[in-house]
Short mmCIF file of C-alpha atoms in Angstrom, two decimals:
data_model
loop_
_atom_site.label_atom_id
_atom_site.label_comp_id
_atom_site.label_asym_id
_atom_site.label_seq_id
_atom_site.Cartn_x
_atom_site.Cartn_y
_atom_site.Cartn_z
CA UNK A 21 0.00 0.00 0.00
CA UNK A 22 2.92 2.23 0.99
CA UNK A 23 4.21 1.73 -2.66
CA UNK A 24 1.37 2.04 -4.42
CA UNK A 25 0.97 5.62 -2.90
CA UNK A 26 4.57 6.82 -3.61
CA UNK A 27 5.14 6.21 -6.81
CA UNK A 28 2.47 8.75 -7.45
CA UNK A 29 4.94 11.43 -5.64
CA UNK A 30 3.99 14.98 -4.13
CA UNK A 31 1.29 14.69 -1.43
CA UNK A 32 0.92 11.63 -2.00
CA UNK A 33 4.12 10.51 -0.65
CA UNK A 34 2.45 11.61 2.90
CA UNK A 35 0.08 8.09 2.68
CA UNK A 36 2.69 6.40 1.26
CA UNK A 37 4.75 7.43 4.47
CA UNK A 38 1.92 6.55 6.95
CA UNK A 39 1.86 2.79 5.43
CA UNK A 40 5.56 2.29 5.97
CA UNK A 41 5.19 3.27 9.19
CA UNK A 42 2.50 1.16 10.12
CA UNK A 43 4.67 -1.92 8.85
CA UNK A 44 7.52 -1.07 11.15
CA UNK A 45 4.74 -0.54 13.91
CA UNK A 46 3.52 -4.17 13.11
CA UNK A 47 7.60 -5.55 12.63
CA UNK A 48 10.18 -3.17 13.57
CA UNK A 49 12.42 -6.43 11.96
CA UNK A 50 10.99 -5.34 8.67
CA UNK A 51 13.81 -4.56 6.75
CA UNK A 52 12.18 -3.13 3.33
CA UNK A 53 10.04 -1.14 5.44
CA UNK A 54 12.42 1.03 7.13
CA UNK A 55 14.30 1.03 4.14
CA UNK A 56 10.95 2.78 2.15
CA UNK A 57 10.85 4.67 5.64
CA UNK A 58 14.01 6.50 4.92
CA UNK A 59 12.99 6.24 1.16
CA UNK A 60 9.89 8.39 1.27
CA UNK A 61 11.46 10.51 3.37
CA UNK A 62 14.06 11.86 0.92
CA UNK A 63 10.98 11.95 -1.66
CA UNK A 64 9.09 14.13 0.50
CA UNK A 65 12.01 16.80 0.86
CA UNK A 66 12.83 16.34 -3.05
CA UNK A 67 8.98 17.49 -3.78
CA UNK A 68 9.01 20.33 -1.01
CA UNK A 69 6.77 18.58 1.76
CA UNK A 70 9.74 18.05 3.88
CA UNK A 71 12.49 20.14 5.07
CA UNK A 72 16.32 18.72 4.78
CA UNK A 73 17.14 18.91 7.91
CA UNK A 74 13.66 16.41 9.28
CA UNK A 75 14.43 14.44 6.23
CA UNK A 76 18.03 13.40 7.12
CA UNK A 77 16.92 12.91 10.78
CA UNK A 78 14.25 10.55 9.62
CA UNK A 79 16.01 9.03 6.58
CA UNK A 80 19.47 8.45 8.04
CA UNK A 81 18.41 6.48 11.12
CA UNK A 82 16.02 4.67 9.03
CA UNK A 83 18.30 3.46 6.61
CA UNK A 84 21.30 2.72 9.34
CA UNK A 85 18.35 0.35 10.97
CA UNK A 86 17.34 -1.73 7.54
CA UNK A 87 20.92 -2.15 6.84
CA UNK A 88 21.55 -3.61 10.42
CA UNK A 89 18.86 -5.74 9.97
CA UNK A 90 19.34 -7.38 6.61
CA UNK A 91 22.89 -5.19 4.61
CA UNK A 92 22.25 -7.85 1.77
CA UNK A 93 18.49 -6.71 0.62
CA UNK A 94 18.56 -5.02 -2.18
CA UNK A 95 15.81 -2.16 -0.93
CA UNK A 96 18.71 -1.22 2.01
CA UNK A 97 21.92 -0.83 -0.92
CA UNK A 98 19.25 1.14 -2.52
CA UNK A 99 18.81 3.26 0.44
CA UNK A 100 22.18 3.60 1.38
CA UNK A 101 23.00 4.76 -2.00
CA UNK A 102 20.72 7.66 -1.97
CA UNK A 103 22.38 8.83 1.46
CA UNK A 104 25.81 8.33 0.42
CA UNK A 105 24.70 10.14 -3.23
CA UNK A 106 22.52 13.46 -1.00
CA UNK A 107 24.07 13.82 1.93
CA UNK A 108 27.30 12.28 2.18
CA UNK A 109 28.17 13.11 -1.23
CA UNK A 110 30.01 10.14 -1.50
CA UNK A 111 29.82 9.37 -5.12
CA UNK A 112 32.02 6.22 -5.25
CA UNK A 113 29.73 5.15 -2.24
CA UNK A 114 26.36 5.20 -3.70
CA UNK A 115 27.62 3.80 -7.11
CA UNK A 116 28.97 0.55 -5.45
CA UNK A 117 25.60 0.42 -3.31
CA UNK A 118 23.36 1.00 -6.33
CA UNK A 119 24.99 -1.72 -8.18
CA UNK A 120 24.98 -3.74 -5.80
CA UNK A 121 21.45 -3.08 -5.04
CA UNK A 122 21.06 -3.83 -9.09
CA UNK A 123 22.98 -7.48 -8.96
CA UNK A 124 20.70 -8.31 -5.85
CA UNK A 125 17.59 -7.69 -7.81
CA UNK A 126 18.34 -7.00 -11.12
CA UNK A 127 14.15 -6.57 -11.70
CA UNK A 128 13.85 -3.90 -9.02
CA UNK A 129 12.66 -0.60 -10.39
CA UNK A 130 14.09 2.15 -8.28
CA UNK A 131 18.18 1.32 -7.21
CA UNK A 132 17.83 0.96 -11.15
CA UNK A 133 16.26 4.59 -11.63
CA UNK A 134 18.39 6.28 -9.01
CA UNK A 135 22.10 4.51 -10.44
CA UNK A 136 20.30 5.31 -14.25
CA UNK A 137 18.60 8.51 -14.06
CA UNK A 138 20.10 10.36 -10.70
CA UNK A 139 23.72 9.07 -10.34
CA UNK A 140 24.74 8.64 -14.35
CA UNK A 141 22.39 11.39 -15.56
CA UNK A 142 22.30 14.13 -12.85
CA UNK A 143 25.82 13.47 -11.25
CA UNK A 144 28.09 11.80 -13.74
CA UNK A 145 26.75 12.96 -16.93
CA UNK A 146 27.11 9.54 -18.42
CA UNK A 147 24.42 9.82 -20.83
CA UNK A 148 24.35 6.69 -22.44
CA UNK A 149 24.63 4.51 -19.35
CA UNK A 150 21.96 6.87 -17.79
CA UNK A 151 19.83 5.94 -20.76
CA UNK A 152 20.85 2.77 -21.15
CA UNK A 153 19.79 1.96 -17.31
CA UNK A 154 16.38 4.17 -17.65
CA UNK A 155 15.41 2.10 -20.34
CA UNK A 156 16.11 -1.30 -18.97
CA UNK A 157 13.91 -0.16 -16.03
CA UNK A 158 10.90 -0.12 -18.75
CA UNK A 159 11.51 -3.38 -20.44
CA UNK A 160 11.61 -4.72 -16.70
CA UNK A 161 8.55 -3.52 -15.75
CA UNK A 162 6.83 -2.36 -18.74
CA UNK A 163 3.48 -1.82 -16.53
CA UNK A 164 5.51 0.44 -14.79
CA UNK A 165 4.12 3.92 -14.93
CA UNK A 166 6.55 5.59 -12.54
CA UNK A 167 9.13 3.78 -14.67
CA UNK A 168 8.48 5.25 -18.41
CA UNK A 169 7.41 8.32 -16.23
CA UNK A 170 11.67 8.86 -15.46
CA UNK A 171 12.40 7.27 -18.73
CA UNK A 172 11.25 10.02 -20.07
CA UNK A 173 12.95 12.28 -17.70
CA UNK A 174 16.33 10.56 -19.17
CA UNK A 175 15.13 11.48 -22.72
CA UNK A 176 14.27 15.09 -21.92
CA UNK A 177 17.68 15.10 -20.47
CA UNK A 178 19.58 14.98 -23.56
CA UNK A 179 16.46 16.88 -25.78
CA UNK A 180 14.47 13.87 -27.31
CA UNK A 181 11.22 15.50 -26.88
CA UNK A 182 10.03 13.53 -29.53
CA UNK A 183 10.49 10.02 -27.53
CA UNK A 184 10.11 11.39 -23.90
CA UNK A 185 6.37 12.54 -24.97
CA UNK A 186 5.99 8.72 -26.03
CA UNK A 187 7.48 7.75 -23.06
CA UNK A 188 5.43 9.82 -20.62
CA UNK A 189 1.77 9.16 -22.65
CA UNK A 190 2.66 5.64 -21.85
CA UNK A 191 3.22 6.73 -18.06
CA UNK A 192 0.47 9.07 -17.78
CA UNK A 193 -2.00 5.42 -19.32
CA UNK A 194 -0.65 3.16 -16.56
CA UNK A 195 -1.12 5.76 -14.38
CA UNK A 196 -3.71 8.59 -14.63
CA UNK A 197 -4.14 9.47 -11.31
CA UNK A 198 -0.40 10.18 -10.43
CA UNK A 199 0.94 13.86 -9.74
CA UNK A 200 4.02 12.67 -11.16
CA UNK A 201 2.62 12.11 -14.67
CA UNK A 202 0.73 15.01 -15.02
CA UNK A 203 3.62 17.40 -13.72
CA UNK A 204 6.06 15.27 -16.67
CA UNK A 205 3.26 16.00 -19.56
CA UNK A 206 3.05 19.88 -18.53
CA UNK A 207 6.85 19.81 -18.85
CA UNK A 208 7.15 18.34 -21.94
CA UNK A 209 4.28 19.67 -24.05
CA UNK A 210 5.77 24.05 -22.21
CA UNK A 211 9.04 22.34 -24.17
CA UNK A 212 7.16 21.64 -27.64
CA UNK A 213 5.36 24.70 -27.68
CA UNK A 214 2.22 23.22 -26.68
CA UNK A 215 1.23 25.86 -23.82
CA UNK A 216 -2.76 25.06 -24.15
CA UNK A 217 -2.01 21.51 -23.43
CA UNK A 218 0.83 22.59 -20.52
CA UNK A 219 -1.57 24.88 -18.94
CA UNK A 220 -4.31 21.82 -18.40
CA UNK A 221 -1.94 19.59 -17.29
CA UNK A 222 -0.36 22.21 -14.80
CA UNK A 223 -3.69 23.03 -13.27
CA UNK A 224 -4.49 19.20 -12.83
CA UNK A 225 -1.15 18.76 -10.60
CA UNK A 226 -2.16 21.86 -8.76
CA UNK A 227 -5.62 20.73 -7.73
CA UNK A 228 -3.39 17.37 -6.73
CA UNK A 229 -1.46 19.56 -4.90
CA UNK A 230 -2.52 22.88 -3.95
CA UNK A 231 0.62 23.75 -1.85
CA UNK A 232 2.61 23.17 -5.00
CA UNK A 233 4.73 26.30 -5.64
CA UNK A 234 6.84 23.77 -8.64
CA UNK A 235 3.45 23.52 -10.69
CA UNK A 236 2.67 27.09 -10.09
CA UNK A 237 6.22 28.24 -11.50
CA UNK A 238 5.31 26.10 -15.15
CA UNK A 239 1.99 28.07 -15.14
CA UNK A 240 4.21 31.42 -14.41
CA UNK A 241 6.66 29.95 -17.40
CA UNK A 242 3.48 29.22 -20.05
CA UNK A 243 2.33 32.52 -19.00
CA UNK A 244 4.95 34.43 -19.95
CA UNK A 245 5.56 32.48 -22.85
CA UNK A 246 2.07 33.20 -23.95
CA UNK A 247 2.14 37.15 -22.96
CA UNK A 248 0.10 37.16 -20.24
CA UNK A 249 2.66 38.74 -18.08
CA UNK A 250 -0.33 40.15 -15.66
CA UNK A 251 -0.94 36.28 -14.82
CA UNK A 252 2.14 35.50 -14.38
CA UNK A 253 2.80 38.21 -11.75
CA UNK A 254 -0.32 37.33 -9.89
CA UNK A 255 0.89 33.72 -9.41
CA UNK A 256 3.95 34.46 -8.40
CA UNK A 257 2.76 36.54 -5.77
CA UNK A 258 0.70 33.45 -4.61
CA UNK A 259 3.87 31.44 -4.50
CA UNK A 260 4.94 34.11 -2.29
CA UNK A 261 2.45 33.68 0.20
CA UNK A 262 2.60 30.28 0.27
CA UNK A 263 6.07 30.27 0.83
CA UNK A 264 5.85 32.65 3.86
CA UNK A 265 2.96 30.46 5.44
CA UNK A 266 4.70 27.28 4.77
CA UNK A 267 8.52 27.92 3.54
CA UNK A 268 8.45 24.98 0.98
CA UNK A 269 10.28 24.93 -1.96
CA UNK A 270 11.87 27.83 -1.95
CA UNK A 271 14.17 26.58 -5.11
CA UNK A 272 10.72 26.76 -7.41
CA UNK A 273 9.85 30.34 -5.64
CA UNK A 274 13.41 31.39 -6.65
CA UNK A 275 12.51 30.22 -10.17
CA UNK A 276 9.61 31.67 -10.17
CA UNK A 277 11.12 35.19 -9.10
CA UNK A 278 13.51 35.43 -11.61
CA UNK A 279 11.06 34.43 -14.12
CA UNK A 280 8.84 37.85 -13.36
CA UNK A 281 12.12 39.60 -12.76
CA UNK A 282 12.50 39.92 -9.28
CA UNK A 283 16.69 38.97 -9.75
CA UNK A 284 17.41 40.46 -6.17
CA UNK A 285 14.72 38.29 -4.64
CA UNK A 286 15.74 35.16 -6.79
CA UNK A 287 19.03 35.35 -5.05
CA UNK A 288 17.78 35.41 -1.74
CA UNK A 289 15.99 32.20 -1.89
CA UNK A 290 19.02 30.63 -3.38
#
């Protein structure tokens, strides 16, 4: 249950938090559980629901526990890997653990994902074995919505629009309901020029997530793009209040300033 909500990403990471919990509850010995623990903890902080400094406090002690419990399941190299990759930055650490993770369950979506997408992609720059990893992922689990969902992440990576919209239509089929998809089509179509299409899409992930100053910078992007400057100012001044109320996210807000202009304020959130 825990998985089935966090794959979907942004608020609904929260539920998929609660059900991990509950499975340590019922057997603290439950080594995948406090692995996902620690897992949807880092998720949380990546979408903005979660500051750093909870998430490592959560994530690290979380992780330390599944690895004491069972160092040779592939869920805890996983785990580890995304420590030693965001907070340790330990690069030659998280590589070993995410192929390790990998040769312990070569069929297991995310260690594949995070070595493919995050470590090769993001951090190394190795685009074809970030590619080449992504892709596997969707021949593994090609029911995998979450899976064709960063497969097309990869692709926008190094600019094949053409075959990261394929990728994310076949994300956004196996799974309509996640935030995830939607927020990936809004990107992609604001990169083609399709800013009708973006601007649906953008308002579907913000009635999925209301608090979600990332969705409200694309609308302040297709905005602009489509000269309605006057709209674009008016949501940026709502990411403004919801980052005073709530102080999440201030990277989008920061976007979002410097998108309208405000370069002084842009650099104070960074």
């Amino acid at each position: 249950q825990g998985r089935t909500f966090s794959v979907h990403r942004g608020v609904a990471l929260t539920a998929g938090l609660e059900g991990f919990r509950t499975a340590t509850d019922l057997d603290p010995e439950y080594a995948r559980a406090s692995s996902a623990l620690a897992d949807s903890d880092v998720m949380l902080c990546l979408w903005g629901y979660m500051s750093p400094e909870e998430c490592w406090s959560n994530a690290i002690p979380a992780s330390r526990k599944a690895t004491q419990i069972d160092p040779d399941l592939s869920e805890t190299c996983h785990t580890r890997g995304i420590i030693a990759l965001l907070y340790e930055n330990d690069y030659q650490l998280a590589e070993s653990q995410f192929k390790k993770a990998i040769k312990l369950n070569p069929t297991n979506t995310q260690p594949r994902i995070w070595f493919g997408l995050f470590y090769c992609l993001y951090f190394q720059d190795n685009l074809e074995e970030g590619l080449k990893q992504c892709e596997i992922a969707t021949i593994n689990d090609p029911l995998s919505g979450y899976a064709h969902n960063c497969y097309a992440l990869a692709l926008i990576y190094v600019n094949r629009l053409d075959e990261a919209e394929k990728e994310s239509i076949q994300g956004l089929k196996l799974d309509p309901e996640s935030l995830f998809s939607h927020s990936l089509r809004s990107q992609i179509l604001t990169l083609k020029g399709n800013f009708k299409k973006a601007h649906v899409e953008a308002r579907i992930c913000l009635k999925l997530a209301p608090k979600g100053t990332q969705f409200m910078t694309y609308l302040i992007n297709i905005y602009l793009k489509t000269g309605k400057p006057e709209l674009a100012h008016k949501m940026y001044a709502q990411v403004e209040k919801i980052l005073k109320k709530d102080n999440i996210q201030p990277s989008y807000a920061a976007i979002g300033a410097s998108l309208v202009g405000e370069k002084e304020r842009a650099m104070q959130l960074f």
